[in-house]
XYZ file of C-alpha atoms in Angstrom:
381
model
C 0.000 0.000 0.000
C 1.288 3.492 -0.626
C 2.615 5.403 2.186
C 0.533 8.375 3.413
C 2.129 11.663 2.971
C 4.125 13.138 5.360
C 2.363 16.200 7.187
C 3.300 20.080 5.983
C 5.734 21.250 8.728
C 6.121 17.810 10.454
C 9.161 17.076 12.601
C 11.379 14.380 11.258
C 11.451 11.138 12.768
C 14.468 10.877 14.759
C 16.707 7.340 16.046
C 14.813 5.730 19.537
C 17.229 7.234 22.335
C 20.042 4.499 23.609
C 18.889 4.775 27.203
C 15.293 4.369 28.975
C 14.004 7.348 30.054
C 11.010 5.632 31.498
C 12.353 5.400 35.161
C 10.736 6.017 38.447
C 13.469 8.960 38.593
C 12.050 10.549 35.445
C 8.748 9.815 35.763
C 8.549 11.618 39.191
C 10.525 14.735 37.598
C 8.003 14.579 34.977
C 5.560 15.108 37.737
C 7.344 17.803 39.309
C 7.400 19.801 36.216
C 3.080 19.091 35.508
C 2.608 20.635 38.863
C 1.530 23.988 39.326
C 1.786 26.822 41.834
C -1.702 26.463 44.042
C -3.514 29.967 43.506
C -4.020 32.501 46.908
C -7.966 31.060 46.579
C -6.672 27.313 46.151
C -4.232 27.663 48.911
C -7.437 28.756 51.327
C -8.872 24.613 50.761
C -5.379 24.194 51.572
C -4.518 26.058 54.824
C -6.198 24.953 58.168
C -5.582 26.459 61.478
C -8.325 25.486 63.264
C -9.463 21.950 64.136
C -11.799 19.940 66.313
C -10.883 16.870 66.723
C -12.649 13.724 69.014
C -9.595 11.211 70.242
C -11.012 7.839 71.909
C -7.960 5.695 73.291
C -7.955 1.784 72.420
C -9.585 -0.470 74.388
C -8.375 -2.770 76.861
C -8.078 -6.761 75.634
C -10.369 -8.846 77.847
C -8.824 -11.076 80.442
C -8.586 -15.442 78.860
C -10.848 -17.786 80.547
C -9.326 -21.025 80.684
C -8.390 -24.014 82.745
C -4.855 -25.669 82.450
C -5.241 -29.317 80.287
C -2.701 -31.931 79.769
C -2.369 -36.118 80.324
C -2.396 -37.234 83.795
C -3.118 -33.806 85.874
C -6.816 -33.745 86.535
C -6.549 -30.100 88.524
C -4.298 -28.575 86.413
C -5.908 -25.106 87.584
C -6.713 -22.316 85.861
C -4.401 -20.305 83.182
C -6.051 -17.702 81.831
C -3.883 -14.534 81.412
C -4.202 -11.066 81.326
C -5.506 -8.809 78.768
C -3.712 -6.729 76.617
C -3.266 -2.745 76.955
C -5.219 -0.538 74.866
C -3.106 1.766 72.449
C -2.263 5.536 73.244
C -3.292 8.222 70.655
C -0.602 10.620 70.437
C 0.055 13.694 69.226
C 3.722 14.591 67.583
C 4.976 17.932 66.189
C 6.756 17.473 62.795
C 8.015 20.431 60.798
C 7.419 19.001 57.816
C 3.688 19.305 58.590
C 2.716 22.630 57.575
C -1.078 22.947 58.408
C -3.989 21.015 59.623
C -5.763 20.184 56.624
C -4.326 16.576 57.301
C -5.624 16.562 60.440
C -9.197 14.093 60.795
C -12.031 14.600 62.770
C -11.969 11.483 64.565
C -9.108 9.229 65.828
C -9.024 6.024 67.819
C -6.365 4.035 69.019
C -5.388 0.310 68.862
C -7.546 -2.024 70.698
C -5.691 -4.538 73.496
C -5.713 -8.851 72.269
C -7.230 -10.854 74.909
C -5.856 -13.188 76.949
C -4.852 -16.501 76.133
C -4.673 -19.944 77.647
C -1.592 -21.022 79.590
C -0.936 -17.950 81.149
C -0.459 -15.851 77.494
C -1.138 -12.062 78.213
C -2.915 -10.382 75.449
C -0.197 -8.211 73.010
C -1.151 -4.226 74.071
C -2.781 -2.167 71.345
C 0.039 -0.648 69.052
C -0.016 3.892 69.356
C -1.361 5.440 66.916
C 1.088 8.529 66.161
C -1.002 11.944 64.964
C 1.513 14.652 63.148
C 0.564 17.884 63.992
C 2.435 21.372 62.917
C 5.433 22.738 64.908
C 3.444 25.525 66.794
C -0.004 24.005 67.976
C -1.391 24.236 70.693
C -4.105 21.306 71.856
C -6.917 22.962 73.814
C -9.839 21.334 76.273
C -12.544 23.317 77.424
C -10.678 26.167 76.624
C -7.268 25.547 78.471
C -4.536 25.004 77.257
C -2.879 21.693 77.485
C 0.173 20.983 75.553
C 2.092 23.403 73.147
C 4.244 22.222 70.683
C 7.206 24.541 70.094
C 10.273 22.024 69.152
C 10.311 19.365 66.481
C 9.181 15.704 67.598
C 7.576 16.416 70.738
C 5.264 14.179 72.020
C 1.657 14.397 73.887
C -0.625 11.537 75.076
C -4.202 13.105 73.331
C -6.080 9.969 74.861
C -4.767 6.762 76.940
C -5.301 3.658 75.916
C -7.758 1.069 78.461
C -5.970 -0.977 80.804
C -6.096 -5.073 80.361
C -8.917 -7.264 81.989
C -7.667 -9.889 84.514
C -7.590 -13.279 83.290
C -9.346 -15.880 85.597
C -5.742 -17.040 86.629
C -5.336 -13.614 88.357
C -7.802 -14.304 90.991
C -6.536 -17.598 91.877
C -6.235 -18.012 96.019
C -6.333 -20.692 98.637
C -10.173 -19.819 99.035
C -10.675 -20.293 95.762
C -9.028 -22.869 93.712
C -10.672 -22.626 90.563
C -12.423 -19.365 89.734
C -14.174 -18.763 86.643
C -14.789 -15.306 86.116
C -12.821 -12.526 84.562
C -13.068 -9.011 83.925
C -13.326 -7.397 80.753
C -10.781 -4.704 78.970
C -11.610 -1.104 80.664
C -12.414 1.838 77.290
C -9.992 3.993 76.287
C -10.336 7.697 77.273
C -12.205 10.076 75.553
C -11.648 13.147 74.572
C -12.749 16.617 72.552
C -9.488 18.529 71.930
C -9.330 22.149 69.910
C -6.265 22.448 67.952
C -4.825 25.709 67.041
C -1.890 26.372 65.129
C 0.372 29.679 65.456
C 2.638 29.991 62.764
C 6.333 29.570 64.138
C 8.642 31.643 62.536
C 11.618 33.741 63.375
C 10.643 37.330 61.817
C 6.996 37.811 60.957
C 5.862 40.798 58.355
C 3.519 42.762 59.327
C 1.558 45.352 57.657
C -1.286 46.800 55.913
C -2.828 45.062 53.123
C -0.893 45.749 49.577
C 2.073 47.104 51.546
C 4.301 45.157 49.903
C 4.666 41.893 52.176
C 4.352 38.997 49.514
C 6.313 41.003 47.359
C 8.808 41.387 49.929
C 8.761 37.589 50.801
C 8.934 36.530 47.326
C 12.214 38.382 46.974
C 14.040 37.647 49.910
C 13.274 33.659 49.934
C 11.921 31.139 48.855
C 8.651 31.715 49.014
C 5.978 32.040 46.226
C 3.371 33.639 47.912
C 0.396 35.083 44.986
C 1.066 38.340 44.041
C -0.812 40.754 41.056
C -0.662 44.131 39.515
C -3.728 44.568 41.289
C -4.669 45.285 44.989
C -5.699 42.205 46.892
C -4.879 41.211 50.318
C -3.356 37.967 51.477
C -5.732 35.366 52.682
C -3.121 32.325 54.226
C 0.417 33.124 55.901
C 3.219 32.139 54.312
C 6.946 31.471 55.500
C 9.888 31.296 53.480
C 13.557 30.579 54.329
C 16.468 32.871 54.034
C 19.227 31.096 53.664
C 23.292 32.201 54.245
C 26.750 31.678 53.612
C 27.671 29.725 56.837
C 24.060 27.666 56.096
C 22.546 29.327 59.475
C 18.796 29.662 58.078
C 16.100 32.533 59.037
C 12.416 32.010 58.482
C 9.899 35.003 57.519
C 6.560 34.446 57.995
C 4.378 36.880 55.581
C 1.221 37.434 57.910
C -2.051 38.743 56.108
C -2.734 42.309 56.360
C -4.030 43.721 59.233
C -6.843 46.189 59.156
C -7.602 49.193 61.762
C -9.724 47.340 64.541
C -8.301 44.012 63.607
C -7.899 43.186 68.009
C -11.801 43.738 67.721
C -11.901 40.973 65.473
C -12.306 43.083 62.155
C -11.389 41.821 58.848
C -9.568 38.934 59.408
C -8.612 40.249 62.893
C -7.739 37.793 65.214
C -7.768 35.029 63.052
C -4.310 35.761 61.877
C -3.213 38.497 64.887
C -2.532 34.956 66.614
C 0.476 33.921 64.314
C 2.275 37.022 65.131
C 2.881 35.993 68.418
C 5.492 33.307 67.982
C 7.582 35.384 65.980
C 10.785 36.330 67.696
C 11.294 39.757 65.833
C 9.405 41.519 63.992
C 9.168 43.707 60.417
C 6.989 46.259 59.962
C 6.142 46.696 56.298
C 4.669 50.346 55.361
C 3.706 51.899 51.917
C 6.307 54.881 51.824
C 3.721 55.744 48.870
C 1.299 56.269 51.317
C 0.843 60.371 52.759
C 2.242 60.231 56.113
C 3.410 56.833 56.454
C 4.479 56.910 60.389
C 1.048 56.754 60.768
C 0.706 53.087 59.463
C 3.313 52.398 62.079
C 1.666 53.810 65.130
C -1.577 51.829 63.872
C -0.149 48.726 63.551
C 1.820 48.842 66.733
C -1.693 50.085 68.723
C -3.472 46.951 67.279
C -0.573 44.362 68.019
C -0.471 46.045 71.840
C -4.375 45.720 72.201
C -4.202 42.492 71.037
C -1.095 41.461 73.512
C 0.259 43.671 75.743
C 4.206 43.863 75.175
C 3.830 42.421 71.660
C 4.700 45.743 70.164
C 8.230 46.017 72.399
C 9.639 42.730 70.833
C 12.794 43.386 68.684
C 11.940 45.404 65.223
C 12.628 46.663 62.089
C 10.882 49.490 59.785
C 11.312 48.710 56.109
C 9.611 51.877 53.758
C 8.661 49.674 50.975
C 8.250 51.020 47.401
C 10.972 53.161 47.512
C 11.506 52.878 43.529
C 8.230 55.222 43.666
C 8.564 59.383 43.474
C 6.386 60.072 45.884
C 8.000 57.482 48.439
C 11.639 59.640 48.145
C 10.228 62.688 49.816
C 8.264 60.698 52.766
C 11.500 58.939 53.438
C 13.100 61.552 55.139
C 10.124 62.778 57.369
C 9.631 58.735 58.295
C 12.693 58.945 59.738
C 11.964 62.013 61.697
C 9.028 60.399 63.079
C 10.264 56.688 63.762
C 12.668 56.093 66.367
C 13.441 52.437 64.976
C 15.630 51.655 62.437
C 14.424 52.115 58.966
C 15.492 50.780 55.748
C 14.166 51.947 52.643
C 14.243 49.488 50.046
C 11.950 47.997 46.789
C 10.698 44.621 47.107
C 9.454 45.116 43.126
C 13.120 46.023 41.771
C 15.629 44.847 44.066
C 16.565 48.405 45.984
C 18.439 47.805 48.644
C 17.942 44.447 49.559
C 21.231 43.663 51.025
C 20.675 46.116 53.728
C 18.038 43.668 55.208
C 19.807 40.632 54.816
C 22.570 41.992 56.818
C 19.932 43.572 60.003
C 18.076 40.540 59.661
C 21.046 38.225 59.995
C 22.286 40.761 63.465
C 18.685 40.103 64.474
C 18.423 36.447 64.345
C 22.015 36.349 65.782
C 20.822 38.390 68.495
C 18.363 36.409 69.393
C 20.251 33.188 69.389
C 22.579 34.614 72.169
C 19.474 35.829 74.299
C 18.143 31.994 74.037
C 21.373 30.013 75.036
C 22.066 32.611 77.928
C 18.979 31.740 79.432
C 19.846 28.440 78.470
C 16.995 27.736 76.250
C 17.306 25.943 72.750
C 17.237 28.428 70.067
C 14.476 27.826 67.173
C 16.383 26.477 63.876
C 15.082 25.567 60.468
């Protein structure tokens, strides 16, 4: 049969390649490169910082009911052993875990085997391990009752049920062959709240469309949304900044504050929260903006009425936006207002960058000697 002809413009056919490019390597970087950033509205689904959660522990194996059998010993007695343990559920901070959208509504632990005949104890109920975010806290009734603020720490959400007694347990000389045995006790139950606080080193804080994501984006490795247009953040984000001598500094971008945000306006408290675990802080403010010293005193009133002494924490003004006309004459009078430090820089071109790499890396140092004199266990990434 003739051959069809070949297709206006169509590549050539080329030689199969000498080597298999069908590997798990290459198929999993061909699924890297089909993935795509999650939008600001995609990341929402995402993020979760609040979750209820019901934790039952496993239940307690019942106790073995049985009487020892063998040739030639009538009154062999009675043998049955011990229940097993019920399983632990526990909670255990892992900073790969970055929010609680893993985290299910329900969890129950292992139950407890039952006893067996010549004495066998029941195997206990294995733990069932729950990952949780570096920076929860685990709340009942509204108290707090663990708070996880170090990489692989451990809490017992719900203890397992102890064993039931096997009938060999309440052997005596009264009684020589009992038959009863108790049954496994329940596991405990629980409602816990969990709530996570971002845990970062220096949080950004700010206005909406002050610059923060912008800012994040060109400082780390972050890839926070970011438009032409204005639109506020609706997750935080924290990206790592790394140096030289591999010490490593994570910025946590928190979502724009709004005047009344400690009344619970906008997103108000909702986010106000994640500011807390940040060890310094940078205040991001529009140098665009007429009378820019103002943003600071606002955000400073609204992180004090939220916490008081959250505003006297370690900090840094950056006048973002600096690339603009307008900004260059507010500069100055920002500096005669603000007694902090300020650096003017331009999260959109590059201006100035350095300068905050270098007060961000005598900040973090700074704080790492303030831990280990107190001889606490500075926060690393």
């Amino acid at each position: 049969a003739p051959r069809a002809p070949a297709l206006l413009g169509a590549a050539p056919r080329c030689c199969p390649p000498s080597f298999s490019t069908s590997g798990a390597r290459s198929a999993k970087n061909r699924r890297l490169a089909r993935k795509r950033a999650l939008t600001e509205r995609q990341l929402t689904r995402y993020f979760v910082d609040h979750r209820k959660v019901r934790v039952i522990g496993g239940q307690g194996g019942g106790g073995g009911h049985s009487f020892h059998s063998e040739p030639r010993k009538e009154f062999g007695g009675p043998d049955g052993g011990n229940g097993g343990d019920g399983g632990h559920v526990i909670f255990k901070a892992d900073r790969q875990i970055k929010s609680l959208s893993s985290i299910l509504p329900f969890y129950q632990g292992f139950h407890g085997e039952r006893g067996g005949r010549k004495n066998c104890y029941g195997a206990n109920g294995a733990y069932m391990y729950v990952k949780v975010p570096v920076g929860t806290l685990v709340k009942e009734d509204g108290k707090i009752v663990a708070d996880f603020t170090q990489h692989g720490e451990e809490y017992v959400a719900a203890y397992g049920g102890a064993g039931g007694k096997g009938n060999r347990f309440f052997l005596s000389n009264e009684n020589r062959a009992p038959t009863f045995f108790t049954p496994g006790e329940p596991g405990q139950d629980r409602v816990l709240h969990l709530e996570l606080k971002t845990t970062a080193h220096a949080g950004l804080v700010g206005f909406p469309n002050a610059g923060k994501s912008s800012l994040l984006r060109a400082i780390s490795n972050a890839k926070p949304a970011v438009a032409a247009y204005p639109f506020t953040t609706l997750n935080p984000h924290v990206g790592i900044v790394r140096y030289e001598d591999y010490e490593q500094v994570a910025v946590a971008d928190i979502p724009g504050l709004i005047r009344g945000a400690h009344q619970n306006r906008g997103l108000g408290i909702a986010f106000l929260r994640h500011i807390e675990r940040c060890r310094f802080l940078l205040y991001v403010l529009d140098l665009a903006e007429s009378q820019p010293w103002i943003q600071l005193q606002d955000l400073k009133y609204e992180l004090e009425q939220y916490k008081k002494g959250l505003s006297k924490i370690p900090c840094v003004v950056i006048g973002n936006k600096i690339d603009l006309p307008q900004s260059r004459i507010n500069l100055p009078l920002l500096r005669e207002q603000v007694d902090d430090r300020v650096i003017a820089l331009s999260a959109l071109t590059g201006d100035n960058l350095e300068e905050l790499f270098l007060h961000l890396r005598e900040l973090y140092d700074s704080y790492v000697k303030r831990e280990q004199s107190q001889g606490k266990n500075p926060l690393k990434w």
